[in-house]
Short mmCIF file of N, CA, C and O in Angstrom, two decimals:
data_model
loop_
_atom_site.label_atom_id
_atom_site.label_comp_id
_atom_site.label_asym_id
_atom_site.label_seq_id
_atom_site.Cartn_x
_atom_site.Cartn_y
_atom_site.Cartn_z
N UNK D 1 -19.76 74.84 134.26
CA UNK D 1 -18.93 75.07 135.43
C UNK D 1 -19.82 75.36 136.62
O UNK D 1 -20.67 76.22 136.57
N UNK D 2 -19.64 74.57 137.67
CA UNK D 2 -20.47 74.82 138.83
C UNK D 2 -19.88 75.98 139.65
O UNK D 2 -18.80 76.45 139.45
N UNK D 3 -20.65 76.35 140.63
CA UNK D 3 -20.32 77.53 141.44
C UNK D 3 -18.97 77.40 142.19
O UNK D 3 -18.25 78.37 142.38
N UNK D 4 -18.60 76.18 142.60
CA UNK D 4 -17.38 75.99 143.40
C UNK D 4 -16.13 76.16 142.54
O UNK D 4 -15.07 76.38 143.09
N UNK D 5 -16.23 76.01 141.23
CA UNK D 5 -15.05 76.12 140.37
C UNK D 5 -14.83 77.55 139.86
O UNK D 5 -13.84 77.82 139.22
N UNK D 6 -15.76 78.44 140.11
CA UNK D 6 -15.63 79.83 139.69
C UNK D 6 -14.57 80.54 140.51
O UNK D 6 -14.30 80.18 141.64
N UNK D 7 -14.02 81.60 139.93
CA UNK D 7 -13.00 82.39 140.62
C UNK D 7 -13.68 83.07 141.82
O UNK D 7 -14.76 83.65 141.70
N UNK D 8 -13.03 82.98 142.94
CA UNK D 8 -13.51 83.66 144.12
C UNK D 8 -12.41 84.54 144.64
O UNK D 8 -11.32 84.07 145.00
N UNK D 9 -12.68 85.82 144.68
CA UNK D 9 -11.68 86.78 145.19
C UNK D 9 -11.62 86.68 146.71
O UNK D 9 -12.65 86.52 147.35
N UNK D 10 -10.41 86.78 147.24
CA UNK D 10 -10.26 86.75 148.68
C UNK D 10 -10.35 88.19 149.23
O UNK D 10 -9.79 89.09 148.64
N UNK D 11 -11.03 88.38 150.34
CA UNK D 11 -11.13 89.72 150.89
C UNK D 11 -9.78 90.24 151.42
O UNK D 11 -9.58 91.44 151.50
N UNK D 12 -8.86 89.35 151.76
CA UNK D 12 -7.55 89.75 152.25
C UNK D 12 -6.52 89.31 151.22
O UNK D 12 -6.43 88.14 150.85
N UNK D 13 -5.72 90.24 150.75
CA UNK D 13 -4.69 89.94 149.77
C UNK D 13 -3.54 89.20 150.41
O UNK D 13 -3.21 89.39 151.58
N UNK D 14 -2.87 88.35 149.62
CA UNK D 14 -1.76 87.56 150.18
C UNK D 14 -0.63 88.43 150.77
O UNK D 14 -0.05 88.04 151.79
N UNK D 15 -0.37 89.59 150.18
CA UNK D 15 0.70 90.41 150.76
C UNK D 15 0.34 90.95 152.16
O UNK D 15 1.20 91.27 152.95
N UNK D 16 -0.95 91.01 152.45
CA UNK D 16 -1.35 91.43 153.80
C UNK D 16 -1.12 90.27 154.77
O UNK D 16 -0.66 90.48 155.89
N UNK D 17 -1.41 89.05 154.30
CA UNK D 17 -1.21 87.87 155.14
C UNK D 17 0.24 87.67 155.51
O UNK D 17 0.56 87.28 156.63
N UNK D 18 1.16 87.97 154.58
CA UNK D 18 2.59 87.78 154.83
C UNK D 18 3.25 89.03 155.40
O UNK D 18 4.47 89.06 155.57
N UNK D 19 2.48 90.04 155.71
CA UNK D 19 3.06 91.25 156.25
C UNK D 19 3.85 92.03 155.21
O UNK D 19 4.81 92.74 155.52
N UNK D 20 3.45 91.93 153.94
CA UNK D 20 4.10 92.64 152.86
C UNK D 20 5.35 91.98 152.31
O UNK D 20 6.00 92.50 151.41
N UNK D 21 5.70 90.83 152.82
CA UNK D 21 6.90 90.12 152.37
C UNK D 21 6.58 89.11 151.27
O UNK D 21 5.56 88.41 151.34
N UNK D 22 7.43 89.04 150.28
CA UNK D 22 7.25 88.09 149.20
C UNK D 22 8.21 86.92 149.31
O UNK D 22 8.05 85.92 148.64
N UNK D 23 9.25 87.07 150.14
CA UNK D 23 10.27 86.04 150.25
C UNK D 23 10.36 85.56 151.70
O UNK D 23 10.29 86.34 152.64
N UNK D 24 10.51 84.24 151.88
CA UNK D 24 10.67 83.70 153.24
C UNK D 24 12.02 84.02 153.82
O UNK D 24 12.95 84.41 153.15
N UNK D 25 12.13 83.83 155.14
CA UNK D 25 13.41 84.06 155.80
C UNK D 25 14.39 82.96 155.51
O UNK D 25 15.59 83.13 155.73
N UNK D 26 13.92 81.84 155.05
CA UNK D 26 14.79 80.73 154.65
C UNK D 26 14.35 80.23 153.31
O UNK D 26 13.17 80.19 153.00
N UNK D 27 15.27 79.88 152.47
CA UNK D 27 14.94 79.42 151.12
C UNK D 27 15.06 77.92 151.00
O UNK D 27 15.22 77.39 149.90
N UNK D 28 14.97 77.20 152.07
CA UNK D 28 15.11 75.75 152.06
C UNK D 28 13.78 75.05 152.00
O UNK D 28 13.72 73.83 151.86
N UNK D 29 12.68 75.78 152.12
CA UNK D 29 11.37 75.16 152.10
C UNK D 29 10.88 75.01 150.67
O UNK D 29 10.89 75.95 149.88
N UNK D 30 10.50 73.80 150.36
CA UNK D 30 9.97 73.48 149.03
C UNK D 30 8.54 72.97 149.23
O UNK D 30 8.15 72.66 150.36
N UNK D 31 7.75 72.89 148.18
CA UNK D 31 6.36 72.42 148.33
C UNK D 31 6.25 71.03 148.97
O UNK D 31 5.30 70.75 149.69
N UNK D 32 7.25 70.18 148.78
CA UNK D 32 7.20 68.84 149.37
C UNK D 32 7.78 68.75 150.77
O UNK D 32 7.79 67.68 151.38
N UNK D 33 8.26 69.85 151.30
CA UNK D 33 8.85 69.87 152.66
C UNK D 33 7.74 69.50 153.67
O UNK D 33 6.63 70.02 153.65
N UNK D 34 8.07 68.59 154.58
CA UNK D 34 7.12 68.14 155.60
C UNK D 34 7.25 69.01 156.84
O UNK D 34 8.37 69.26 157.33
N UNK D 35 6.09 69.42 157.36
CA UNK D 35 6.04 70.27 158.56
C UNK D 35 5.33 69.54 159.66
O UNK D 35 4.38 68.82 159.43
N UNK D 36 5.80 69.77 160.90
CA UNK D 36 5.19 69.20 162.11
C UNK D 36 5.12 70.31 163.14
O UNK D 36 6.12 71.04 163.32
N UNK D 37 4.01 70.40 163.85
CA UNK D 37 3.88 71.39 164.91
C UNK D 37 4.71 70.96 166.10
O UNK D 37 4.79 69.78 166.43
N UNK D 38 5.33 71.92 166.74
CA UNK D 38 6.10 71.66 167.95
C UNK D 38 5.10 71.64 169.13
O UNK D 38 4.51 72.67 169.46
N UNK D 39 4.89 70.47 169.73
CA UNK D 39 3.87 70.35 170.79
C UNK D 39 4.21 71.16 172.04
O UNK D 39 3.31 71.41 172.85
N UNK D 40 5.46 71.54 172.20
CA UNK D 40 5.86 72.25 173.41
C UNK D 40 5.73 73.75 173.32
O UNK D 40 6.00 74.45 174.28
N UNK D 41 5.34 74.28 172.14
CA UNK D 41 5.31 75.73 171.98
C UNK D 41 3.88 76.24 172.03
O UNK D 41 2.95 75.56 171.59
N UNK D 42 3.73 77.42 172.58
CA UNK D 42 2.45 78.08 172.64
C UNK D 42 2.48 79.29 171.72
O UNK D 42 3.40 80.09 171.76
N UNK D 43 1.44 79.43 170.88
CA UNK D 43 1.37 80.58 170.00
C UNK D 43 0.98 81.85 170.80
O UNK D 43 0.10 81.77 171.67
N UNK D 44 1.58 82.97 170.47
CA UNK D 44 1.18 84.21 171.14
C UNK D 44 -0.29 84.59 170.72
O UNK D 44 -0.77 84.13 169.70
N UNK D 45 -0.90 85.35 171.59
CA UNK D 45 -2.28 85.77 171.33
C UNK D 45 -2.39 86.55 170.03
O UNK D 45 -3.39 86.50 169.32
N UNK D 46 -1.34 87.26 169.66
CA UNK D 46 -1.36 88.11 168.49
C UNK D 46 -1.12 87.38 167.19
O UNK D 46 -1.09 87.97 166.13
N UNK D 47 -0.97 86.06 167.23
CA UNK D 47 -0.70 85.26 166.03
C UNK D 47 -1.88 85.31 165.08
O UNK D 47 -3.03 85.22 165.51
N UNK D 48 -1.60 85.48 163.77
CA UNK D 48 -2.66 85.60 162.77
C UNK D 48 -3.45 84.32 162.65
O UNK D 48 -3.01 83.22 162.99
N UNK D 49 -4.64 84.47 162.10
CA UNK D 49 -5.54 83.34 161.88
C UNK D 49 -4.91 82.29 161.00
O UNK D 49 -5.00 81.10 161.27
N UNK D 50 -4.25 82.70 159.92
CA UNK D 50 -3.63 81.78 159.01
C UNK D 50 -2.49 80.98 159.65
O UNK D 50 -2.37 79.77 159.42
N UNK D 51 -1.71 81.64 160.47
CA UNK D 51 -0.62 80.94 161.17
C UNK D 51 -1.18 79.94 162.17
O UNK D 51 -0.67 78.84 162.33
N UNK D 52 -2.25 80.34 162.85
CA UNK D 52 -2.90 79.42 163.81
C UNK D 52 -3.42 78.17 163.12
O UNK D 52 -3.26 77.06 163.57
N UNK D 53 -4.07 78.40 161.97
CA UNK D 53 -4.61 77.29 161.20
C UNK D 53 -3.48 76.38 160.71
O UNK D 53 -3.62 75.14 160.75
N UNK D 54 -2.40 76.96 160.28
CA UNK D 54 -1.28 76.20 159.78
C UNK D 54 -0.68 75.32 160.88
O UNK D 54 -0.44 74.13 160.69
N UNK D 55 -0.51 75.88 162.07
CA UNK D 55 0.04 75.10 163.18
C UNK D 55 -0.96 74.01 163.57
O UNK D 55 -0.53 72.86 163.84
N UNK D 56 -2.26 74.30 163.59
CA UNK D 56 -3.25 73.30 163.94
C UNK D 56 -3.23 72.15 162.94
O UNK D 56 -3.34 70.97 163.31
N UNK D 57 -3.12 72.47 161.66
CA UNK D 57 -3.06 71.43 160.62
C UNK D 57 -1.82 70.57 160.74
O UNK D 57 -1.84 69.40 160.38
N UNK D 58 -0.76 71.14 161.23
CA UNK D 58 0.54 70.42 161.31
C UNK D 58 0.69 69.65 162.60
O UNK D 58 1.80 69.27 162.95
N UNK D 59 -0.39 69.42 163.33
CA UNK D 59 -0.32 68.56 164.50
C UNK D 59 0.11 67.15 164.08
O UNK D 59 0.71 66.42 164.81
N UNK D 60 -0.26 66.80 162.86
CA UNK D 60 0.26 65.60 162.22
C UNK D 60 1.30 66.08 161.20
O UNK D 60 1.59 67.27 161.13
N UNK D 61 1.81 65.21 160.38
CA UNK D 61 2.77 65.62 159.37
C UNK D 61 2.03 66.10 158.13
O UNK D 61 1.09 65.43 157.68
N UNK D 62 2.44 67.23 157.59
CA UNK D 62 1.77 67.83 156.45
C UNK D 62 2.80 68.53 155.60
O UNK D 62 3.69 69.21 156.13
N UNK D 63 2.70 68.40 154.28
CA UNK D 63 3.62 69.07 153.40
C UNK D 63 3.18 70.50 153.19
O UNK D 63 2.00 70.86 153.40
N UNK D 64 4.09 71.34 152.75
CA UNK D 64 3.76 72.77 152.47
C UNK D 64 2.68 72.83 151.42
O UNK D 64 1.76 73.64 151.54
N UNK D 65 2.76 72.02 150.36
CA UNK D 65 1.76 72.08 149.30
C UNK D 65 0.38 71.66 149.79
O UNK D 65 -0.64 72.28 149.43
N UNK D 66 0.33 70.63 150.65
CA UNK D 66 -0.94 70.21 151.22
C UNK D 66 -1.53 71.32 152.12
O UNK D 66 -2.73 71.56 152.07
N UNK D 67 -0.69 71.92 152.89
CA UNK D 67 -1.16 73.04 153.75
C UNK D 67 -1.72 74.17 152.91
O UNK D 67 -2.76 74.76 153.23
N UNK D 68 -1.04 74.49 151.81
CA UNK D 68 -1.50 75.55 150.93
C UNK D 68 -2.88 75.21 150.34
O UNK D 68 -3.77 76.07 150.26
N UNK D 69 -3.07 73.97 149.98
CA UNK D 69 -4.34 73.53 149.43
C UNK D 69 -5.45 73.64 150.46
O UNK D 69 -6.54 74.10 150.17
N UNK D 70 -5.16 73.22 151.69
CA UNK D 70 -6.17 73.28 152.77
C UNK D 70 -6.50 74.73 153.13
O UNK D 70 -7.66 75.05 153.41
N UNK D 71 -5.50 75.59 153.13
CA UNK D 71 -5.70 77.00 153.49
C UNK D 71 -6.25 77.82 152.29
O UNK D 71 -6.62 78.97 152.48
N UNK D 72 -6.20 77.22 151.10
CA UNK D 72 -6.59 77.91 149.87
C UNK D 72 -5.76 79.18 149.67
O UNK D 72 -6.29 80.27 149.39
N UNK D 73 -4.45 79.02 149.88
CA UNK D 73 -3.49 80.09 149.70
C UNK D 73 -2.42 79.64 148.71
O UNK D 73 -2.19 78.43 148.59
N UNK D 74 -1.76 80.57 148.05
CA UNK D 74 -0.65 80.19 147.18
C UNK D 74 0.46 79.55 148.02
O UNK D 74 0.68 79.90 149.20
N UNK D 75 1.18 78.62 147.41
CA UNK D 75 2.28 77.94 148.10
C UNK D 75 3.31 78.95 148.60
O UNK D 75 3.84 78.83 149.71
N UNK D 76 3.56 79.98 147.79
CA UNK D 76 4.57 80.98 148.17
C UNK D 76 4.18 81.71 149.47
O UNK D 76 5.03 82.05 150.27
N UNK D 77 2.89 81.92 149.67
CA UNK D 77 2.43 82.57 150.91
C UNK D 77 2.60 81.63 152.07
O UNK D 77 3.09 82.02 153.16
N UNK D 78 2.28 80.37 151.90
CA UNK D 78 2.41 79.38 152.98
C UNK D 78 3.89 79.19 153.33
O UNK D 78 4.23 79.01 154.51
N UNK D 79 4.79 79.27 152.35
CA UNK D 79 6.21 79.16 152.63
C UNK D 79 6.66 80.31 153.52
O UNK D 79 7.44 80.09 154.46
N UNK D 80 6.17 81.51 153.27
CA UNK D 80 6.54 82.66 154.13
C UNK D 80 6.01 82.45 155.55
O UNK D 80 6.71 82.65 156.53
N UNK D 81 4.73 82.03 155.64
CA UNK D 81 4.14 81.81 156.97
C UNK D 81 4.89 80.68 157.72
O UNK D 81 5.21 80.81 158.90
N UNK D 82 5.16 79.60 157.01
CA UNK D 82 5.84 78.46 157.64
C UNK D 82 7.25 78.83 158.09
O UNK D 82 7.72 78.44 159.15
N UNK D 83 7.94 79.63 157.26
CA UNK D 83 9.28 80.10 157.65
C UNK D 83 9.26 80.89 158.94
O UNK D 83 10.13 80.70 159.82
N UNK D 84 8.27 81.77 159.07
CA UNK D 84 8.13 82.54 160.30
C UNK D 84 7.89 81.62 161.49
O UNK D 84 8.49 81.79 162.55
N UNK D 85 7.02 80.62 161.31
CA UNK D 85 6.70 79.71 162.43
C UNK D 85 7.86 78.79 162.75
O UNK D 85 8.05 78.39 163.90
N UNK D 86 8.67 78.44 161.76
CA UNK D 86 9.89 77.66 162.04
C UNK D 86 10.88 78.51 162.81
O UNK D 86 11.50 78.05 163.78
N UNK D 87 11.04 79.76 162.40
CA UNK D 87 11.97 80.65 163.08
C UNK D 87 11.60 80.87 164.55
O UNK D 87 12.47 81.02 165.40
N UNK D 88 10.30 80.88 164.86
CA UNK D 88 9.88 81.10 166.23
C UNK D 88 9.75 79.77 167.00
O UNK D 88 9.39 79.81 168.19
N UNK D 89 9.99 78.64 166.35
CA UNK D 89 9.97 77.37 167.02
C UNK D 89 8.61 76.72 167.11
O UNK D 89 8.45 75.71 167.85
N UNK D 90 7.62 77.23 166.44
CA UNK D 90 6.26 76.66 166.50
C UNK D 90 6.08 75.50 165.51
O UNK D 90 5.23 74.67 165.71
N UNK D 91 6.87 75.51 164.42
CA UNK D 91 6.84 74.43 163.47
C UNK D 91 8.26 73.85 163.34
O UNK D 91 9.24 74.57 163.56
N UNK D 92 8.32 72.58 163.02
CA UNK D 92 9.59 71.90 162.83
C UNK D 92 9.56 71.24 161.46
O UNK D 92 8.52 70.67 161.07
N UNK D 93 10.68 71.29 160.73
CA UNK D 93 10.79 70.61 159.46
C UNK D 93 11.14 69.16 159.73
O UNK D 93 12.10 68.89 160.48
N UNK D 94 10.36 68.28 159.19
CA UNK D 94 10.66 66.87 159.36
C UNK D 94 11.37 66.37 158.12
O UNK D 94 10.82 66.44 157.04
N UNK D 95 12.56 65.92 158.32
CA UNK D 95 13.30 65.44 157.17
C UNK D 95 13.23 63.94 157.12
O UNK D 95 13.33 63.25 158.14
N UNK D 96 13.05 63.43 155.92
CA UNK D 96 13.06 61.99 155.78
C UNK D 96 14.48 61.57 155.40
O UNK D 96 15.14 62.21 154.61
N UNK D 97 14.95 60.48 156.00
CA UNK D 97 16.31 60.06 155.67
C UNK D 97 16.37 59.63 154.20
O UNK D 97 15.65 58.78 153.76
N UNK D 98 17.24 60.34 153.50
CA UNK D 98 17.40 60.04 152.06
C UNK D 98 18.77 59.46 151.87
O UNK D 98 19.77 60.14 151.87
N UNK D 99 18.74 58.14 151.67
CA UNK D 99 19.97 57.44 151.44
C UNK D 99 20.20 57.34 149.97
O UNK D 99 19.32 56.86 149.24
N UNK D 100 21.33 57.76 149.51
CA UNK D 100 21.65 57.68 148.06
C UNK D 100 22.19 56.31 147.80
O UNK D 100 23.17 55.88 148.36
N UNK D 101 21.47 55.58 146.93
CA UNK D 101 21.91 54.24 146.54
C UNK D 101 22.56 54.34 145.17
O UNK D 101 21.94 54.74 144.19
N UNK D 102 23.83 54.00 145.12
CA UNK D 102 24.57 54.03 143.87
C UNK D 102 24.68 52.62 143.35
O UNK D 102 25.23 51.74 144.01
N UNK D 103 24.09 52.38 142.16
CA UNK D 103 24.17 51.02 141.61
C UNK D 103 25.58 50.63 141.23
O UNK D 103 26.42 51.50 140.97
N UNK D 104 25.78 49.35 141.17
CA UNK D 104 27.09 48.83 140.75
C UNK D 104 27.38 49.21 139.30
O UNK D 104 26.47 49.35 138.47
N UNK D 105 28.64 49.38 138.99
CA UNK D 105 29.07 49.77 137.64
C UNK D 105 28.65 48.72 136.60
O UNK D 105 28.29 49.08 135.46
N UNK D 106 28.64 47.48 136.97
CA UNK D 106 28.21 46.42 136.03
C UNK D 106 26.78 46.58 135.62
O UNK D 106 26.42 46.44 134.45
N UNK D 107 25.92 46.92 136.56
CA UNK D 107 24.52 47.14 136.29
C UNK D 107 24.33 48.34 135.35
O UNK D 107 23.55 48.27 134.40
N UNK D 108 25.06 49.39 135.63
CA UNK D 108 24.97 50.59 134.77
C UNK D 108 25.40 50.27 133.33
O UNK D 108 24.80 50.77 132.37
N UNK D 109 26.47 49.49 133.19
CA UNK D 109 26.94 49.12 131.87
C UNK D 109 25.91 48.26 131.14
O UNK D 109 25.70 48.42 129.95
N UNK D 110 25.26 47.36 131.84
CA UNK D 110 24.22 46.52 131.23
C UNK D 110 23.03 47.38 130.75
O UNK D 110 22.49 47.16 129.68
N UNK D 111 22.64 48.34 131.58
CA UNK D 111 21.55 49.23 131.17
C UNK D 111 21.95 50.04 129.94
O UNK D 111 21.20 50.18 128.99
N UNK D 112 23.17 50.59 129.97
CA UNK D 112 23.66 51.36 128.82
C UNK D 112 23.69 50.52 127.57
O UNK D 112 23.26 50.95 126.49
N UNK D 113 24.19 49.28 127.66
CA UNK D 113 24.25 48.42 126.49
C UNK D 113 22.83 48.08 126.00
O UNK D 113 22.61 48.01 124.78
N UNK D 114 21.93 47.87 126.92
CA UNK D 114 20.55 47.59 126.53
C UNK D 114 19.91 48.78 125.81
O UNK D 114 19.17 48.62 124.82
N UNK D 115 20.22 49.97 126.26
CA UNK D 115 19.67 51.17 125.61
C UNK D 115 20.29 51.34 124.23
O UNK D 115 19.61 51.78 123.29
N UNK D 116 21.51 51.03 124.07
CA UNK D 116 22.16 51.15 122.78
C UNK D 116 21.58 50.17 121.76
O UNK D 116 21.53 50.44 120.56
N UNK D 117 21.07 49.00 122.22
CA UNK D 117 20.50 48.04 121.31
C UNK D 117 19.09 48.44 120.84
O UNK D 117 18.61 47.89 119.88
N UNK D 118 18.50 49.41 121.50
CA UNK D 118 17.14 49.85 121.11
C UNK D 118 17.15 50.57 119.78
O UNK D 118 17.74 51.21 119.22
#
């Protein structure tokens, strides 16, 4: 095992980064949720280092899981930070249009019959 794979303790605990909160203000954020920085918003001077890094990373489109990997933080911590930034208007959730395609009943019956023959 090389040095980079060894456990490295963080000097700042995750509960300090989230302000002692374990749950986000919104429970709609999932690891695959896409985040984009709002170009029209300015972060206050008092914004934490982690929140600043998160907004900087989200200048392009980035998922919560990707942001967590880049920040080397647990996904749950990044969800709390992202929720705060969404609430203040610094981040925006980008939703991809998800069109539900329902196959024809004939196709479903053919698949079912094919499975039964197995």
